[in-house]
Amino acid sequence: MDIHRLLESRWRPEPWQEIAGFRRVAALLLILIQMGAVVALVLRTGGTATAYLNFILIPILAGAAVFGPRGGAILGLLAGLALGPFMPMDTTTGQMQPLLNWATRTGLYVFLGGATGWMFAQLHGHARQLVNQALTNPVTGLPNRQALENDLRERLAADETEPESGSVTRVASLRMDNYEDTISALGLEAERPLLRAMAERLQISARAGRGRLYHIHDDHFVLVLEGNGEPPCQAITRQAVERLQAPFELHGIPVYLGAHAGVSTFPDGQDDDPARLLTRAWMAMHEARTSGQACRQWSPRQDERSRRTVARLGELQEALGRDQLHLWYQPKTDPADGRLLGVEGLLRWEHPRHGLIPPDEFIPQAEQTGLIHPLTRELLECAAADTRRLREAGIDIAVSVNVSARNFIDPEFAEHVLAIIERAGLQPGDLELEFTESAVMANPEEVVTALDHLEAAGVALAIDDFGTGQASLAYLRRLPVHSLKIDQAFVREMARQRVDGQITRAAIGLGHDLGLQVVAEGVEDEGTLSELHQLGCDAVQGYGIARPMPLEELIRWARTDCAVQPAT
């Protein structure tokens, strides 16, 4: 491949084979001068009978290191002849060396020069191999992350020495959408041919843009483009993504993976270093994936948002157990008479410096880490304690709590829930867990197993945001749920949008046919409330009924503003 020639020409050390031109001649002259100096020293100190004779090994070994086995052998022969038939054994008596003496020594020099040259050649070759391994991905033969950082560092240094050049370099980070799932399905034997096929397609884009391709890790590739304006760079990157999105054939099966890319640019007025440039390209690539776009360009706001996310997660971990996380409750009432039927607990984070932080600023990030598990446990502890206080206030209603898809992956989640309920002195039916259709489809079998355990223990279960997820009716039929909550996106517009009204009507009918109670979210006016009552909806909630409120305010509301006092 072209990349192998690139590595050999750029990153390997300079052994004797590569010393040429002036440096080769200079090295030879220096060695001959050393050899001549040793000959002069031997003559001056009395001949070959003295120990100074052994100094001749220095230029022989040096020549072997520089010129390899053949050069070392030739220099050994030259040294042997220089100290051979014309060099006396003793200059004071004029005694000459015996033939066997100098011939044996010459043979030894030839052997030492050739053998040492061979050993140096092996060492150079091994060093070259180690460098290639350190800078090359073993699967695709492409330069790896270390090679990329070395190149970027050189490029940044060149920009510092020649800032007037105005050259711009763009780093495009590319990944596949479902690489891990594909390897899991087809096995590890499909990984190498798949990665090589990706590299071949991306090499086409690299050559088209006069760029260089790097293989960073698994399905993560980086394309470095120099001298292209932003529109051409975007076009080349999009073409690369399109090439990756075309099906791959593995084991005779066409496999579609999908791809996305992110691009960072330098210099761009920011603090540029190789790791930062790669991070920016990675961030833009991640945003492209989450937004469903093929390619995104990095912008400074992404840095700010990422730093804020990292800071939020750290602060959230510190907030656990420090009375910063609370539940506010939104009532669910009967659309016929306004009787209070239950409440939904909504998480609120009262930050000591930043005030009230909305859940959408930290829940999605917590779900991507293990932090969602202790967070949910604290939320459930709070809901159980508040349910106990409602009982003491004479308000006998169920409290609903939202749980994440990640919670169901925890094999001990159901046991944690039941233990919390037992410690609070409640019945399992006093708490209701709400989860989305997406939570089911994330890991259907594991979720259904956990739900069956909870339902068997008597915990009430509800599908939240119904109509916006991706669960099939086959899975819905298997779920041991008691109620179904229609997403507010349909309810809020049902009076004005005919299709939303039809969807809401169909959802209510489906829920009742499945023997479920149906709750409508997003009720904001009397017209919507009246229509839901006529459709037979079992419960409603929304700003038209009441906004989320702290527990003490909920108790006052239930006693004074609720149309009918709750059952006790």
mmCIF file of N, CA and C in Angstrom, residues 423-548:
data_model
loop_
_atom_site.group_PDB
_atom_site.id
_atom_site.type_symbol
_atom_site.label_atom_id
_atom_site.label_comp_id
_atom_site.label_asym_id
_atom_site.label_seq_id
_atom_site.Cartn_x
_atom_site.Cartn_y
_atom_site.Cartn_z
ATOM 1 N N ARG A 423 -38.642 -0.255 53.525
ATOM 2 C CA ARG A 423 -38.064 0.585 54.573
ATOM 3 C C ARG A 423 -38.964 1.762 54.917
ATOM 4 N N ALA A 424 -39.705 2.262 53.921
ATOM 5 C CA ALA A 424 -40.603 3.400 54.170
ATOM 6 C C ALA A 424 -41.923 2.974 54.803
ATOM 7 N N GLY A 425 -42.137 1.677 54.967
ATOM 8 C CA GLY A 425 -43.384 1.191 55.558
ATOM 9 C C GLY A 425 -44.572 1.337 54.630
ATOM 10 N N LEU A 426 -44.342 1.254 53.329
ATOM 11 C CA LEU A 426 -45.410 1.422 52.344
ATOM 12 C C LEU A 426 -45.782 0.080 51.736
ATOM 13 N N GLN A 427 -46.887 0.072 51.020
ATOM 14 C CA GLN A 427 -47.281 -1.072 50.212
ATOM 15 C C GLN A 427 -46.698 -0.901 48.808
ATOM 16 N N PRO A 428 -46.383 -1.994 48.105
ATOM 17 C CA PRO A 428 -45.797 -1.870 46.760
ATOM 18 C C PRO A 428 -46.634 -1.014 45.820
ATOM 19 N N GLY A 429 -47.964 -1.071 45.950
ATOM 20 C CA GLY A 429 -48.812 -0.303 45.054
ATOM 21 C C GLY A 429 -48.831 1.181 45.332
ATOM 22 N N ASP A 430 -48.189 1.624 46.430
ATOM 23 C CA ASP A 430 -48.165 3.057 46.736
ATOM 24 C C ASP A 430 -47.239 3.832 45.815
ATOM 25 N N LEU A 431 -46.303 3.132 45.187
ATOM 26 C CA LEU A 431 -45.403 3.777 44.231
ATOM 27 C C LEU A 431 -45.689 3.250 42.830
ATOM 28 N N GLU A 432 -45.660 4.149 41.860
ATOM 29 C CA GLU A 432 -45.828 3.778 40.454
ATOM 30 C C GLU A 432 -44.579 4.193 39.697
ATOM 31 N N LEU A 433 -44.019 3.277 38.919
ATOM 32 C CA LEU A 433 -42.846 3.575 38.107
ATOM 33 C C LEU A 433 -43.261 3.841 36.673
ATOM 34 N N GLU A 434 -42.808 4.970 36.143
ATOM 35 C CA GLU A 434 -43.098 5.326 34.760
ATOM 36 C C GLU A 434 -41.824 5.150 33.923
ATOM 37 N N PHE A 435 -41.963 4.579 32.744
ATOM 38 C CA PHE A 435 -40.842 4.380 31.833
ATOM 39 C C PHE A 435 -41.326 4.573 30.411
ATOM 40 N N THR A 436 -40.412 4.915 29.524
ATOM 41 C CA THR A 436 -40.780 5.199 28.131
ATOM 42 C C THR A 436 -40.688 3.943 27.274
ATOM 43 N N GLU A 437 -41.294 4.021 26.101
ATOM 44 C CA GLU A 437 -41.179 2.925 25.133
ATOM 45 C C GLU A 437 -39.721 2.698 24.733
ATOM 46 N N SER A 438 -38.950 3.782 24.647
ATOM 47 C CA SER A 438 -37.543 3.647 24.281
ATOM 48 C C SER A 438 -36.776 2.845 25.315
ATOM 49 N N ALA A 439 -37.179 2.964 26.587
ATOM 50 C CA ALA A 439 -36.533 2.177 27.639
ATOM 51 C C ALA A 439 -36.750 0.690 27.395
ATOM 52 N N VAL A 440 -37.928 0.336 26.901
ATOM 53 C CA VAL A 440 -38.217 -1.070 26.615
ATOM 54 C C VAL A 440 -37.349 -1.570 25.477
ATOM 55 N N MET A 441 -37.275 -0.790 24.408
ATOM 56 C CA MET A 441 -36.587 -1.252 23.210
ATOM 57 C C MET A 441 -35.071 -1.239 23.358
ATOM 58 N N ALA A 442 -34.546 -0.552 24.373
ATOM 59 C CA ALA A 442 -33.102 -0.551 24.576
ATOM 60 C C ALA A 442 -32.598 -1.962 24.886
ATOM 61 N N ASN A 443 -33.308 -2.676 25.763
ATOM 62 C CA ASN A 443 -32.966 -4.063 26.107
ATOM 63 C C ASN A 443 -34.274 -4.782 26.444
ATOM 64 N N PRO A 444 -35.038 -5.189 25.441
ATOM 65 C CA PRO A 444 -36.402 -5.694 25.671
ATOM 66 C C PRO A 444 -36.477 -6.833 26.676
ATOM 67 N N GLU A 445 -35.631 -7.844 26.516
ATOM 68 C CA GLU A 445 -35.737 -9.019 27.377
ATOM 69 C C GLU A 445 -35.417 -8.677 28.829
ATOM 70 N N GLU A 446 -34.343 -7.907 29.056
ATOM 71 C CA GLU A 446 -33.961 -7.547 30.416
ATOM 72 C C GLU A 446 -35.021 -6.661 31.064
ATOM 73 N N VAL A 447 -35.573 -5.716 30.293
ATOM 74 C CA VAL A 447 -36.585 -4.817 30.836
ATOM 75 C C VAL A 447 -37.833 -5.598 31.212
ATOM 76 N N VAL A 448 -38.293 -6.479 30.344
ATOM 77 C CA VAL A 448 -39.500 -7.250 30.630
ATOM 78 C C VAL A 448 -39.301 -8.126 31.864
ATOM 79 N N THR A 449 -38.102 -8.704 32.016
ATOM 80 C CA THR A 449 -37.822 -9.525 33.199
ATOM 81 C C THR A 449 -37.923 -8.699 34.475
ATOM 82 N N ALA A 450 -37.326 -7.502 34.471
ATOM 83 C CA ALA A 450 -37.393 -6.628 35.649
ATOM 84 C C ALA A 450 -38.826 -6.180 35.919
ATOM 85 N N LEU A 451 -39.582 -5.872 34.859
ATOM 86 C CA LEU A 451 -40.964 -5.436 35.037
ATOM 87 C C LEU A 451 -41.836 -6.558 35.599
ATOM 88 N N ASP A 452 -41.606 -7.758 35.121
ATOM 89 C CA ASP A 452 -42.375 -8.899 35.640
ATOM 90 C C ASP A 452 -42.136 -9.074 37.137
ATOM 91 N N HIS A 453 -40.884 -8.908 37.554
ATOM 92 C CA HIS A 453 -40.547 -9.029 38.977
ATOM 93 C C HIS A 453 -41.260 -7.965 39.799
ATOM 94 N N LEU A 454 -41.234 -6.724 39.311
ATOM 95 C CA LEU A 454 -41.878 -5.628 40.038
ATOM 96 C C LEU A 454 -43.395 -5.790 40.059
ATOM 97 N N GLU A 455 -43.955 -6.187 38.926
ATOM 98 C CA GLU A 455 -45.416 -6.338 38.859
ATOM 99 C C GLU A 455 -45.882 -7.478 39.761
ATOM 100 N N ALA A 456 -45.108 -8.552 39.815
ATOM 101 C CA ALA A 456 -45.471 -9.670 40.676
ATOM 102 C C ALA A 456 -45.456 -9.262 42.147
ATOM 103 N N ALA A 457 -44.588 -8.298 42.494
ATOM 104 C CA ALA A 457 -44.529 -7.817 43.880
ATOM 105 C C ALA A 457 -45.609 -6.796 44.186
ATOM 106 N N GLY A 458 -46.341 -6.322 43.161
ATOM 107 C CA GLY A 458 -47.435 -5.386 43.384
ATOM 108 C C GLY A 458 -47.130 -3.943 43.048
ATOM 109 N N VAL A 459 -45.955 -3.647 42.464
ATOM 110 C CA VAL A 459 -45.615 -2.276 42.087
ATOM 111 C C VAL A 459 -46.381 -1.895 40.820
ATOM 112 N N ALA A 460 -47.001 -0.709 40.838
ATOM 113 C CA ALA A 460 -47.741 -0.226 39.667
ATOM 114 C C ALA A 460 -46.754 0.267 38.609
ATOM 115 N N LEU A 461 -47.062 -0.007 37.335
ATOM 116 C CA LEU A 461 -46.169 0.339 36.228
ATOM 117 C C LEU A 461 -46.949 1.087 35.158
ATOM 118 N N ALA A 462 -46.299 2.079 34.556
ATOM 119 C CA ALA A 462 -46.970 2.896 33.535
ATOM 120 C C ALA A 462 -46.012 3.194 32.393
ATOM 121 N N ILE A 463 -46.544 3.194 31.167
ATOM 122 C CA ILE A 463 -45.768 3.607 29.991
ATOM 123 C C ILE A 463 -45.920 5.105 29.821
ATOM 124 N N ASP A 464 -44.793 5.821 29.856
ATOM 125 C CA ASP A 464 -44.806 7.273 29.748
ATOM 126 C C ASP A 464 -44.563 7.697 28.296
ATOM 127 N N ASP A 465 -45.058 8.895 27.955
ATOM 128 C CA ASP A 465 -44.849 9.480 26.620
ATOM 129 C C ASP A 465 -45.273 8.530 25.508
ATOM 130 N N PHE A 466 -46.389 7.868 25.677
ATOM 131 C CA PHE A 466 -46.833 6.904 24.681
ATOM 132 C C PHE A 466 -47.094 7.596 23.344
ATOM 133 N N GLY A 467 -46.628 6.962 22.273
ATOM 134 C CA GLY A 467 -46.837 7.488 20.927
ATOM 135 C C GLY A 467 -45.605 8.099 20.316
ATOM 136 N N THR A 468 -44.565 8.379 21.137
ATOM 137 C CA THR A 468 -43.358 8.994 20.600
ATOM 138 C C THR A 468 -42.192 8.018 20.538
ATOM 139 N N GLY A 469 -42.347 6.810 21.090
ATOM 140 C CA GLY A 469 -41.270 5.824 21.111
ATOM 141 C C GLY A 469 -41.327 4.915 19.906
ATOM 142 N N GLN A 470 -40.705 3.737 20.055
ATOM 143 C CA GLN A 470 -40.581 2.819 18.925
ATOM 144 C C GLN A 470 -40.973 1.403 19.274
ATOM 145 N N ALA A 471 -41.645 1.220 20.407
ATOM 146 C CA ALA A 471 -42.027 -0.133 20.788
ATOM 147 C C ALA A 471 -43.134 -0.648 19.873
ATOM 148 N N SER A 472 -43.041 -1.901 19.501
ATOM 149 C CA SER A 472 -44.072 -2.513 18.676
ATOM 150 C C SER A 472 -45.228 -2.943 19.564
ATOM 151 N N LEU A 473 -46.394 -3.166 18.943
ATOM 152 C CA LEU A 473 -47.556 -3.612 19.708
ATOM 153 C C LEU A 473 -47.315 -4.989 20.305
ATOM 154 N N ALA A 474 -46.459 -5.790 19.657
ATOM 155 C CA ALA A 474 -46.161 -7.110 20.204
ATOM 156 C C ALA A 474 -45.484 -6.983 21.559
ATOM 157 N N TYR A 475 -44.561 -6.025 21.686
ATOM 158 C CA TYR A 475 -43.908 -5.829 22.982
ATOM 159 C C TYR A 475 -44.864 -5.194 23.983
ATOM 160 N N LEU A 476 -45.679 -4.244 23.534
ATOM 161 C CA LEU A 476 -46.637 -3.623 24.441
ATOM 162 C C LEU A 476 -47.578 -4.664 25.038
ATOM 163 N N ARG A 477 -47.940 -5.650 24.241
ATOM 164 C CA ARG A 477 -48.839 -6.698 24.733
ATOM 165 C C ARG A 477 -48.181 -7.523 25.826
ATOM 166 N N ARG A 478 -46.833 -7.627 25.776
ATOM 167 C CA ARG A 478 -46.123 -8.433 26.763
ATOM 168 C C ARG A 478 -45.840 -7.674 28.052
ATOM 169 N N LEU A 479 -45.948 -6.341 28.022
ATOM 170 C CA LEU A 479 -45.539 -5.552 29.187
ATOM 171 C C LEU A 479 -46.590 -5.628 30.299
ATOM 172 N N PRO A 480 -46.178 -5.880 31.547
ATOM 173 C CA PRO A 480 -47.120 -5.987 32.668
ATOM 174 C C PRO A 480 -47.451 -4.621 33.252
ATOM 175 N N VAL A 481 -47.990 -3.729 32.435
ATOM 176 C CA VAL A 481 -48.250 -2.360 32.880
ATOM 177 C C VAL A 481 -49.711 -2.187 33.277
ATOM 178 N N HIS A 482 -49.944 -1.144 34.098
ATOM 179 C CA HIS A 482 -51.291 -0.853 34.582
ATOM 180 C C HIS A 482 -51.900 0.368 33.906
ATOM 181 N N SER A 483 -51.053 1.279 33.439
ATOM 182 C CA SER A 483 -51.579 2.497 32.822
ATOM 183 C C SER A 483 -50.683 2.948 31.681
ATOM 184 N N LEU A 484 -51.260 3.824 30.872
ATOM 185 C CA LEU A 484 -50.605 4.323 29.672
ATOM 186 C C LEU A 484 -50.778 5.836 29.648
ATOM 187 N N LYS A 485 -49.679 6.570 29.470
ATOM 188 C CA LYS A 485 -49.735 8.034 29.470
ATOM 189 C C LYS A 485 -49.489 8.546 28.052
ATOM 190 N N ILE A 486 -50.467 9.238 27.505
ATOM 191 C CA ILE A 486 -50.357 9.779 26.146
ATOM 192 C C ILE A 486 -49.475 11.015 26.177
ATOM 193 N N ASP A 487 -48.508 11.084 25.272
ATOM 194 C CA ASP A 487 -47.556 12.187 25.268
ATOM 195 C C ASP A 487 -48.259 13.519 25.032
ATOM 196 N N GLN A 488 -47.766 14.545 25.730
ATOM 197 C CA GLN A 488 -48.381 15.870 25.662
ATOM 198 C C GLN A 488 -48.299 16.491 24.268
ATOM 199 N N ALA A 489 -47.364 16.017 23.433
ATOM 200 C CA ALA A 489 -47.252 16.562 22.079
ATOM 201 C C ALA A 489 -48.540 16.369 21.291
ATOM 202 N N PHE A 490 -49.269 15.278 21.563
ATOM 203 C CA PHE A 490 -50.541 15.035 20.877
ATOM 204 C C PHE A 490 -51.697 15.721 21.597
ATOM 205 N N VAL A 491 -51.677 15.675 22.925
ATOM 206 C CA VAL A 491 -52.797 16.208 23.715
ATOM 207 C C VAL A 491 -52.889 17.718 23.590
ATOM 208 N N ARG A 492 -51.737 18.394 23.621
ATOM 209 C CA ARG A 492 -51.738 19.852 23.630
ATOM 210 C C ARG A 492 -52.369 20.434 22.366
ATOM 211 N N GLU A 493 -52.214 19.758 21.232
ATOM 212 C CA GLU A 493 -52.710 20.285 19.958
ATOM 213 C C GLU A 493 -53.969 19.588 19.462
ATOM 214 N N MET A 494 -54.584 18.736 20.262
ATOM 215 C CA MET A 494 -55.698 17.944 19.755
ATOM 216 C C MET A 494 -56.924 18.788 19.411
ATOM 217 N N ALA A 495 -57.065 19.928 20.089
ATOM 218 C CA ALA A 495 -58.216 20.784 19.788
ATOM 219 C C ALA A 495 -58.015 21.566 18.493
ATOM 220 N N ARG A 496 -56.759 21.751 18.081
ATOM 221 C CA ARG A 496 -56.466 22.559 16.888
ATOM 222 C C ARG A 496 -55.994 21.721 15.702
ATOM 223 N N GLN A 497 -55.391 20.576 15.967
ATOM 224 C CA GLN A 497 -54.895 19.716 14.906
ATOM 225 C C GLN A 497 -55.717 18.432 14.858
ATOM 226 N N ARG A 498 -56.410 18.243 13.745
ATOM 227 C CA ARG A 498 -57.311 17.098 13.623
ATOM 228 C C ARG A 498 -56.576 15.773 13.794
ATOM 229 N N VAL A 499 -55.359 15.669 13.228
ATOM 230 C CA VAL A 499 -54.622 14.414 13.297
ATOM 231 C C VAL A 499 -54.201 14.110 14.730
ATOM 232 N N ASP A 500 -53.851 15.145 15.508
ATOM 233 C CA ASP A 500 -53.485 14.911 16.906
ATOM 234 C C ASP A 500 -54.684 14.417 17.697
ATOM 235 N N GLY A 501 -55.858 14.959 17.397
ATOM 236 C CA GLY A 501 -57.064 14.479 18.053
ATOM 237 C C GLY A 501 -57.346 13.022 17.713
ATOM 238 N N GLN A 502 -57.127 12.636 16.455
ATOM 239 C CA GLN A 502 -57.359 11.250 16.057
ATOM 240 C C GLN A 502 -56.373 10.310 16.736
ATOM 241 N N ILE A 503 -55.102 10.746 16.839
ATOM 242 C CA ILE A 503 -54.098 9.919 17.514
ATOM 243 C C ILE A 503 -54.458 9.745 18.987
ATOM 244 N N THR A 504 -54.870 10.809 19.635
ATOM 245 C CA THR A 504 -55.245 10.726 21.050
ATOM 246 C C THR A 504 -56.442 9.808 21.234
ATOM 247 N N ARG A 505 -57.419 9.940 20.353
ATOM 248 C CA ARG A 505 -58.614 9.089 20.450
ATOM 249 C C ARG A 505 -58.227 7.616 20.265
ATOM 250 N N ALA A 506 -57.357 7.351 19.293
ATOM 251 C CA ALA A 506 -56.933 5.972 19.046
ATOM 252 C C ALA A 506 -56.139 5.422 20.225
ATOM 253 N N ALA A 507 -55.282 6.248 20.836
ATOM 254 C CA ALA A 507 -54.484 5.800 21.974
ATOM 255 C C ALA A 507 -55.367 5.466 23.166
ATOM 256 N N ILE A 508 -56.395 6.275 23.402
ATOM 257 C CA ILE A 508 -57.317 5.988 24.510
ATOM 258 C C ILE A 508 -58.051 4.679 24.258
ATOM 259 N N GLY A 509 -58.517 4.492 23.030
ATOM 260 C CA GLY A 509 -59.206 3.246 22.699
ATOM 261 C C GLY A 509 -58.302 2.040 22.838
ATOM 262 N N LEU A 510 -57.046 2.168 22.367
ATOM 263 C CA LEU A 510 -56.099 1.062 22.474
ATOM 264 C C LEU A 510 -55.823 0.729 23.930
ATOM 265 N N GLY A 511 -55.601 1.766 24.752
ATOM 266 C CA GLY A 511 -55.334 1.528 26.162
ATOM 267 C C GLY A 511 -56.479 0.813 26.844
ATOM 268 N N HIS A 512 -57.702 1.238 26.581
ATOM 269 C CA HIS A 512 -58.857 0.591 27.209
ATOM 270 C C HIS A 512 -59.035 -0.841 26.707
ATOM 271 N N ASP A 513 -58.787 -1.067 25.412
ATOM 272 C CA ASP A 513 -58.896 -2.428 24.880
ATOM 273 C C ASP A 513 -57.887 -3.372 25.532
ATOM 274 N N LEU A 514 -56.738 -2.812 25.948
ATOM 275 C CA LEU A 514 -55.714 -3.614 26.615
ATOM 276 C C LEU A 514 -55.954 -3.696 28.126
ATOM 277 N N GLY A 515 -57.040 -3.098 28.586
ATOM 278 C CA GLY A 515 -57.360 -3.130 30.013
ATOM 279 C C GLY A 515 -56.519 -2.190 30.847
ATOM 280 N N LEU A 516 -56.024 -1.107 30.250
ATOM 281 C CA LEU A 516 -55.163 -0.161 30.953
ATOM 282 C C LEU A 516 -55.903 1.128 31.257
ATOM 283 N N GLN A 517 -55.502 1.794 32.335
ATOM 284 C CA GLN A 517 -55.953 3.149 32.594
ATOM 285 C C GLN A 517 -55.165 4.098 31.699
ATOM 286 N N VAL A 518 -55.819 5.121 31.196
ATOM 287 C CA VAL A 518 -55.176 6.040 30.266
ATOM 288 C C VAL A 518 -55.099 7.422 30.898
ATOM 289 N N VAL A 519 -53.875 7.982 30.904
ATOM 290 C CA VAL A 519 -53.625 9.317 31.437
ATOM 291 C C VAL A 519 -53.173 10.206 30.292
ATOM 292 N N ALA A 520 -53.750 11.394 30.194
ATOM 293 C CA ALA A 520 -53.372 12.352 29.157
ATOM 294 C C ALA A 520 -52.527 13.458 29.773
ATOM 295 N N GLU A 521 -51.322 13.660 29.228
ATOM 296 C CA GLU A 521 -50.440 14.738 29.694
ATOM 297 C C GLU A 521 -50.639 15.975 28.824
ATOM 298 N N GLY A 522 -50.273 17.138 29.350
ATOM 299 C CA GLY A 522 -50.276 18.360 28.561
ATOM 300 C C GLY A 522 -51.628 19.025 28.437
ATOM 301 N N VAL A 523 -52.514 18.819 29.393
ATOM 302 C CA VAL A 523 -53.831 19.479 29.370
ATOM 303 C C VAL A 523 -53.656 20.919 29.846
ATOM 304 N N GLU A 524 -53.996 21.870 28.965
ATOM 305 C CA GLU A 524 -53.745 23.273 29.293
ATOM 306 C C GLU A 524 -54.983 24.156 29.203
ATOM 307 N N ASP A 525 -56.124 23.623 28.773
ATOM 308 C CA ASP A 525 -57.316 24.466 28.664
ATOM 309 C C ASP A 525 -58.565 23.624 28.884
ATOM 310 N N GLU A 526 -59.680 24.314 29.107
ATOM 311 C CA GLU A 526 -60.953 23.640 29.404
ATOM 312 C C GLU A 526 -61.459 22.847 28.215
ATOM 313 N N GLY A 527 -61.215 23.349 26.988
ATOM 314 C CA GLY A 527 -61.684 22.640 25.813
ATOM 315 C C GLY A 527 -61.042 21.264 25.685
ATOM 316 N N THR A 528 -59.744 21.200 25.901
ATOM 317 C CA THR A 528 -59.030 19.910 25.842
ATOM 318 C C THR A 528 -59.515 18.994 26.953
ATOM 319 N N LEU A 529 -59.702 19.550 28.156
ATOM 320 C CA LEU A 529 -60.170 18.754 29.293
ATOM 321 C C LEU A 529 -61.553 18.165 29.004
ATOM 322 N N SER A 530 -62.437 18.976 28.427
ATOM 323 C CA SER A 530 -63.793 18.508 28.129
ATOM 324 C C SER A 530 -63.779 17.405 27.072
ATOM 325 N N GLU A 531 -62.955 17.574 26.043
ATOM 326 C CA GLU A 531 -62.906 16.561 24.988
ATOM 327 C C GLU A 531 -62.335 15.245 25.512
ATOM 328 N N LEU A 532 -61.322 15.325 26.375
ATOM 329 C CA LEU A 532 -60.753 14.118 26.963
ATOM 330 C C LEU A 532 -61.782 13.400 27.828
ATOM 331 N N HIS A 533 -62.595 14.157 28.525
ATOM 332 C CA HIS A 533 -63.657 13.558 29.338
ATOM 333 C C HIS A 533 -64.655 12.811 28.452
ATOM 334 N N GLN A 534 -65.002 13.414 27.327
ATOM 335 C CA GLN A 534 -65.946 12.775 26.410
ATOM 336 C C GLN A 534 -65.345 11.509 25.782
ATOM 337 N N LEU A 535 -64.021 11.500 25.579
ATOM 338 C CA LEU A 535 -63.363 10.328 24.998
ATOM 339 C C LEU A 535 -63.161 9.214 26.019
ATOM 340 N N GLY A 536 -63.467 9.502 27.274
ATOM 341 C CA GLY A 536 -63.354 8.475 28.304
ATOM 342 C C GLY A 536 -61.982 8.348 28.913
ATOM 343 N N CYS A 537 -61.145 9.386 28.804
ATOM 344 C CA CYS A 537 -59.813 9.343 29.399
ATOM 345 C C CYS A 537 -59.954 9.224 30.923
ATOM 346 N N ASP A 538 -59.142 8.393 31.541
ATOM 347 C CA ASP A 538 -59.280 8.109 32.974
ATOM 348 C C ASP A 538 -58.690 9.186 33.864
ATOM 349 N N ALA A 539 -57.604 9.824 33.446
ATOM 350 C CA ALA A 539 -56.948 10.841 34.273
ATOM 351 C C ALA A 539 -56.250 11.841 33.366
ATOM 352 N N VAL A 540 -56.048 13.051 33.892
ATOM 353 C CA VAL A 540 -55.398 14.120 33.132
ATOM 354 C C VAL A 540 -54.401 14.835 34.032
ATOM 355 N N GLN A 541 -53.390 15.413 33.384
ATOM 356 C CA GLN A 541 -52.453 16.275 34.095
ATOM 357 C C GLN A 541 -51.902 17.296 33.116
ATOM 358 N N GLY A 542 -51.463 18.431 33.630
ATOM 359 C CA GLY A 542 -50.936 19.484 32.779
ATOM 360 C C GLY A 542 -51.050 20.819 33.480
ATOM 361 N N TYR A 543 -50.512 21.850 32.836
ATOM 362 C CA TYR A 543 -50.534 23.175 33.438
ATOM 363 C C TYR A 543 -51.942 23.708 33.609
ATOM 364 N N GLY A 544 -52.892 23.220 32.805
ATOM 365 C CA GLY A 544 -54.284 23.642 32.974
ATOM 366 C C GLY A 544 -54.913 23.084 34.236
ATOM 367 N N ILE A 545 -54.329 22.043 34.790
ATOM 368 C CA ILE A 545 -54.795 21.463 36.055
ATOM 369 C C ILE A 545 -53.987 22.052 37.202
ATOM 370 N N ALA A 546 -52.694 21.877 37.145
ATOM 371 C CA ALA A 546 -51.789 22.436 38.147
ATOM 372 C C ALA A 546 -50.361 22.236 37.680
ATOM 373 N N ARG A 547 -49.500 23.189 38.035
ATOM 374 C CA ARG A 547 -48.085 23.069 37.713
ATOM 375 C C ARG A 547 -47.380 22.207 38.766
ATOM 376 N N PRO A 548 -46.188 21.690 38.458
ATOM 377 C CA PRO A 548 -45.434 20.967 39.481
ATOM 378 C C PRO A 548 -45.163 21.861 40.685
#
